Coordinates of C-alpha atoms and ligand atoms in Angstrom, one line a residue:
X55 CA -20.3 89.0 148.1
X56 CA -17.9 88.3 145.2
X57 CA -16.1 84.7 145.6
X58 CA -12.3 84.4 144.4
X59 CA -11.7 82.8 141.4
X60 CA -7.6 82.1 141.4
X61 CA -7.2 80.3 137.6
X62 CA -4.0 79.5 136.3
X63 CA -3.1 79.4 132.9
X64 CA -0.5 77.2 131.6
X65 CA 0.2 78.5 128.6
X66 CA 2.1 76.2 126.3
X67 CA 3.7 74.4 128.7
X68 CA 4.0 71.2 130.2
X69 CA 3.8 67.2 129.2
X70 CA 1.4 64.2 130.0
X71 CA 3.8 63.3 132.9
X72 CA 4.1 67.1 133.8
X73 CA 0.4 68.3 133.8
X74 CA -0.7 64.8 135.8
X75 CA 1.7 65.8 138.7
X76 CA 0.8 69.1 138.4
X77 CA -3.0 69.1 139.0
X78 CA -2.6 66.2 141.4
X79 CA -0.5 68.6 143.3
X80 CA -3.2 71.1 143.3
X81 CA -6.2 68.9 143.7
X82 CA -4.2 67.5 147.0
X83 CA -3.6 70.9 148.2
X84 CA -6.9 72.8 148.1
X85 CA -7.0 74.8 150.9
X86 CA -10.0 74.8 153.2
X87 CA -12.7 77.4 153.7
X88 CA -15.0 78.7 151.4
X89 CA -15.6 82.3 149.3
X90 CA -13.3 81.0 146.3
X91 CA -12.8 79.0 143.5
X92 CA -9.7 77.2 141.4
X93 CA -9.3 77.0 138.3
X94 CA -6.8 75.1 135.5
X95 CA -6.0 76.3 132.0
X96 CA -4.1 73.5 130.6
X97 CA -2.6 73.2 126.8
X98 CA -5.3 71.6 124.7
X99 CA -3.9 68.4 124.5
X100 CA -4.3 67.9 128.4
X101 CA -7.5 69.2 128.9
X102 CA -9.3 65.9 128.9
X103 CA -6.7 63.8 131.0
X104 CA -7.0 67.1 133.2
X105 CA -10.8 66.9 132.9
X106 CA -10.5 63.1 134.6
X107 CA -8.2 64.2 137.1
X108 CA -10.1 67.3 138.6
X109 CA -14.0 66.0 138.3
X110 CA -15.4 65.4 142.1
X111 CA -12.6 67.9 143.3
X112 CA -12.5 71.6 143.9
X113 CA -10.7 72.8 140.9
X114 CA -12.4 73.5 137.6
X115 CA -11.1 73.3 134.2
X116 CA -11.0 75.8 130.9
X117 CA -9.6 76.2 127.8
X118 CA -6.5 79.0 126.5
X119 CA -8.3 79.8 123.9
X120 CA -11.6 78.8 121.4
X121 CA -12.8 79.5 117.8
X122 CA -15.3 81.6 117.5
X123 CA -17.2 79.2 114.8
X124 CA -19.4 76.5 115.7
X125 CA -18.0 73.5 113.2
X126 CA -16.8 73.0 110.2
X127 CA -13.5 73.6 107.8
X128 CA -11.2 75.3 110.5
X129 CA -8.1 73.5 110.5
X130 CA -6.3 73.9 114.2
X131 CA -9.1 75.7 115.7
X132 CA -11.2 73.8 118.5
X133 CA -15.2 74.7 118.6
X134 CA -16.8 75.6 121.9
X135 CA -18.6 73.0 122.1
X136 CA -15.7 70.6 121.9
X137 CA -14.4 71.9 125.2
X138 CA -17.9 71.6 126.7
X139 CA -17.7 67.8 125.5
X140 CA -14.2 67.2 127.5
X141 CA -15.7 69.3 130.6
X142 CA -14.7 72.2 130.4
X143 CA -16.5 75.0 132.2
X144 CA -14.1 78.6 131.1
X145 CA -12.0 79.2 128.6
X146 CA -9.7 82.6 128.5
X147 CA -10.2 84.8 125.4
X148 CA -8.5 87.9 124.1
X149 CA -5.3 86.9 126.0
X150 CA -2.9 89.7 124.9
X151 CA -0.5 87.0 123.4
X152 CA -3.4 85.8 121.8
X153 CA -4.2 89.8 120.4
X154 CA -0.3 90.5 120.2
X155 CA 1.0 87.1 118.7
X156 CA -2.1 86.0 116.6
X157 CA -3.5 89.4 115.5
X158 CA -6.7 88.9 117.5
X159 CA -8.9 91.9 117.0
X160 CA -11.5 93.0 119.6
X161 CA -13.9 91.5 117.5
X162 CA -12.8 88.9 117.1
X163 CA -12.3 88.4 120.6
X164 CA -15.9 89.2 121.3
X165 CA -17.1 87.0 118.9
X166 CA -15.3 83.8 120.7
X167 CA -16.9 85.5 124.0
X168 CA -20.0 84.6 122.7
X169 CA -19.5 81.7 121.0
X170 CA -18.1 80.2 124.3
X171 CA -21.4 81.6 126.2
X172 CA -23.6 80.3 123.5
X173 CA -22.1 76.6 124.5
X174 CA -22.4 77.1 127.7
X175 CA -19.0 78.2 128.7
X176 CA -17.9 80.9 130.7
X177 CA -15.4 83.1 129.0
X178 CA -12.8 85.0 130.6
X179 CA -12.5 88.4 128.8
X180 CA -9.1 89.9 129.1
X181 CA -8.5 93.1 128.7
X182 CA -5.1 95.4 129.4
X183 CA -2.4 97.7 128.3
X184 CA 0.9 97.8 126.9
X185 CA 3.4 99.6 128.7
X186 CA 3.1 102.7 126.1
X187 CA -0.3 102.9 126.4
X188 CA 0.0 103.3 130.0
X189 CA 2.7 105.8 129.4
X190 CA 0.7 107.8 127.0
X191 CA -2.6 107.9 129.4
X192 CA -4.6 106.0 127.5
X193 CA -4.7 102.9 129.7
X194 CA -8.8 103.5 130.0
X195 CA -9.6 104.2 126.9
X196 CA -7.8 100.6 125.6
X197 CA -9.5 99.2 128.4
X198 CA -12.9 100.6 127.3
X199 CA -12.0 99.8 123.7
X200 CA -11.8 96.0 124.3
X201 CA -15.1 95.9 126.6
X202 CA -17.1 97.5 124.0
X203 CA -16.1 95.5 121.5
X204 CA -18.4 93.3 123.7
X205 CA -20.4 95.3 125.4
X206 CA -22.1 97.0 122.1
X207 CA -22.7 94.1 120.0
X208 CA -24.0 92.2 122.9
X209 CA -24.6 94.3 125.8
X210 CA -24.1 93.9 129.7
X211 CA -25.9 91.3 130.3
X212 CA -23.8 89.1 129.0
X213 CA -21.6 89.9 132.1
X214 CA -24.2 87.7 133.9
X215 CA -22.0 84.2 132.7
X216 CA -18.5 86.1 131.8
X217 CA -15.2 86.8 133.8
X218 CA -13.0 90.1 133.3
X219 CA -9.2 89.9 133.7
X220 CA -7.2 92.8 133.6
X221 CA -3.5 92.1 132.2
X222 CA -1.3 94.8 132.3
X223 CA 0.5 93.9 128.7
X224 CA 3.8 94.8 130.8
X225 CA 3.4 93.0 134.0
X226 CA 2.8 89.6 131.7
X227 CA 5.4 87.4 132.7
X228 CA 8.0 90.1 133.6
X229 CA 7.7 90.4 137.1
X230 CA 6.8 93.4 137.6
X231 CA 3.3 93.6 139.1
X232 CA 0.8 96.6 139.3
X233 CA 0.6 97.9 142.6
X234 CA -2.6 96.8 144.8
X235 CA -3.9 100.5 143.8
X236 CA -3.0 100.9 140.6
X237 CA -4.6 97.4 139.7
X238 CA -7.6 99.1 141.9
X239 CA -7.8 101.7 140.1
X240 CA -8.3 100.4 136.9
X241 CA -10.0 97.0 138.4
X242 CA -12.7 100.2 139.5
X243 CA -12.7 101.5 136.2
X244 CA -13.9 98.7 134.3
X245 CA -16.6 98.1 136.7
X246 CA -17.5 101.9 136.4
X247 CA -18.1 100.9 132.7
X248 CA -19.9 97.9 133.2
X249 CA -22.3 99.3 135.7
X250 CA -23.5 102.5 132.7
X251 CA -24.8 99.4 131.3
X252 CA -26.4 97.8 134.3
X253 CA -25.5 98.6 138.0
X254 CA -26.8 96.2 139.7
X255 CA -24.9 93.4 137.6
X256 CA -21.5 95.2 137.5
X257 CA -21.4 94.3 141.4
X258 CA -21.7 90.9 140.7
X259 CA -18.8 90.4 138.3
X260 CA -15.8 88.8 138.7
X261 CA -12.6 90.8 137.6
X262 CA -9.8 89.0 138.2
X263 CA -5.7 90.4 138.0
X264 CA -3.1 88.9 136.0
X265 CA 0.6 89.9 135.9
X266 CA 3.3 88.0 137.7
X267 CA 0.8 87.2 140.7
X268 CA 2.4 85.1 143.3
X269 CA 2.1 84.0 146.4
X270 CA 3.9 87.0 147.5
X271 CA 1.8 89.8 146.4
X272 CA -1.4 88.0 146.5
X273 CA -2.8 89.2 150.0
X274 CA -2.1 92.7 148.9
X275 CA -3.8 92.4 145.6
X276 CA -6.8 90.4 147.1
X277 CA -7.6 93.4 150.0
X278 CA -8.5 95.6 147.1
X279 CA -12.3 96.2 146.8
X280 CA -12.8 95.5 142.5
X281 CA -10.0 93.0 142.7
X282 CA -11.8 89.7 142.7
X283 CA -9.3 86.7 142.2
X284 CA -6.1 86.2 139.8
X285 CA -5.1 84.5 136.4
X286 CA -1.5 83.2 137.0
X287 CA 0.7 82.5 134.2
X288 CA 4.4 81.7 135.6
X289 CA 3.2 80.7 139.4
X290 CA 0.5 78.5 138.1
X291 CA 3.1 76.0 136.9
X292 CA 3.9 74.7 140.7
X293 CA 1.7 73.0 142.7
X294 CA 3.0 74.9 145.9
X295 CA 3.3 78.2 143.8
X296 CA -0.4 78.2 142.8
X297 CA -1.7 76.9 146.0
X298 CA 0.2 79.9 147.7
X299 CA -2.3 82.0 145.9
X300 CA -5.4 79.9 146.8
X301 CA -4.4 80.0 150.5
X302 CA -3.9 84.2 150.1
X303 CA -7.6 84.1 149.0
X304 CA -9.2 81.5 151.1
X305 CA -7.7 83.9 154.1
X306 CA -9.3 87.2 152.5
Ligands
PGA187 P1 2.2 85.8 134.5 O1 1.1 85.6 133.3 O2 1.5 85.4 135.8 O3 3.3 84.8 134.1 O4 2.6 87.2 134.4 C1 -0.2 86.0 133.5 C2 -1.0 85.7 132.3 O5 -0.5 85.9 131.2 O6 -2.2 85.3 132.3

């Protein structure tokens, strides 16, 4: 069986004073049970106050975002194993703002998914489609162009210590969500892909959704069969928001 992983991302949001309330919201308000897992993105300035605040609780902590180079002359980036260092255990890469905004390329995504593995962090790979792209029927074959990005310089056993999120580009903060099935459908998809590289592992990752989840929706989303957790953007923000989520997948 698949645990839950419900991670919130922060994006660039937030403050000392507004982070510490907001993970000592969460870390008060873990639900009980068992069969999933939370976790915190917070902006990089956070991350090690975070790091204090979360270690001995239930709630793990990542990273936005991470170079793909291991030291050196890379003004404003932050190497991977810097966010080992201040405990980090994820970090998200290939964000579409990241791909959108900052002109991320697949490959460039895929070499910060392995940077981050080779340091012992666990990246989150997302992956998704604009709203044209969806339109146009070519929502798979983005999808399959960002996994292999990944999955044919490195193959699928790097799936083994990775995370999948699937971000509709047009869900992203606009309220709309995909459906239960439509998120199913392609949630199914991706794992069809993994699994031509090795079956047996494809069952074992986590793909998570992402696009204006809430505490609303969550149960539905959750019952789906590929869908394994959530990466919350807005709704990560509140404690009681966030913790909405966790409860819909400690109760699925
Ligand atoms: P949202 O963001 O929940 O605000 O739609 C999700 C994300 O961008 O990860």
């Amino acid at each position: 069986m698949r645990e839950f992983l419900v991670a919130g991302n922060w994006k660039m949001n937030g403050s000392t004073a507004a982070s510490e309330a907001l993970i000592s919201g969460i870390v008060a308000g873990v639900p009980a049970g068992s069969g999933f897992r939370l976790l915190v993105c917070p902006p990089f300035p956070y991350l090690a106050s975070v790091a204090s605040q979360v270690s001995g609780s239930a709630v793990a902590l990542g990273a936005q975002n991470v170079s793909e180079h291991e030291f050196g002359a890379f003004t404003g980036e932050t190497a991977p194993s810097m966010l080992r260092d201040v405990g980090c255990d994820y970090v998200i890469v290939g964000h579409s703002e990241r791909r959108a905004i900052y002109g991320e390329t697949s490959e460039q995504v895929a070499a910060k998914f392995m940077a981050a593995q080779a340091a012992g962090i666990t990246p989150i790979l997302c992956v998704g489609e604009t709203l044209e792209e969806r339109e146009a029927g070519t929502t798979n074959k983005v999808i399959d162009e960002q996994l292999d990005a990944v999955l044919d310089t490195a193959g699928a056993a790097v799936f083994a210590a990775a995370v999948i999120a699937y971000e509709p580009v047009w869900a992203i903060g606009t309220g709309l969500t995909a459906t239960p099935e439509q998120a199913q459908e392609v949630h199914q998809h991706i794992r069809a892909r993994l699994a031509t590289g090795n079956a047996d592992l494809a069952q074992k990752v986590q793909i998570l959704y992402g696009g204006s989840m809430k505490g609303e929706n969550a149960a539905g989303l959750l019952s789906m069969r590929d869908i394994d957790g959530g990466l919350i953007g807005g709704a990560s923000l509140k404690a009681s928001d966030f913790l909405a989520i966790a409860e819909a997948a400690a109760q699925s």
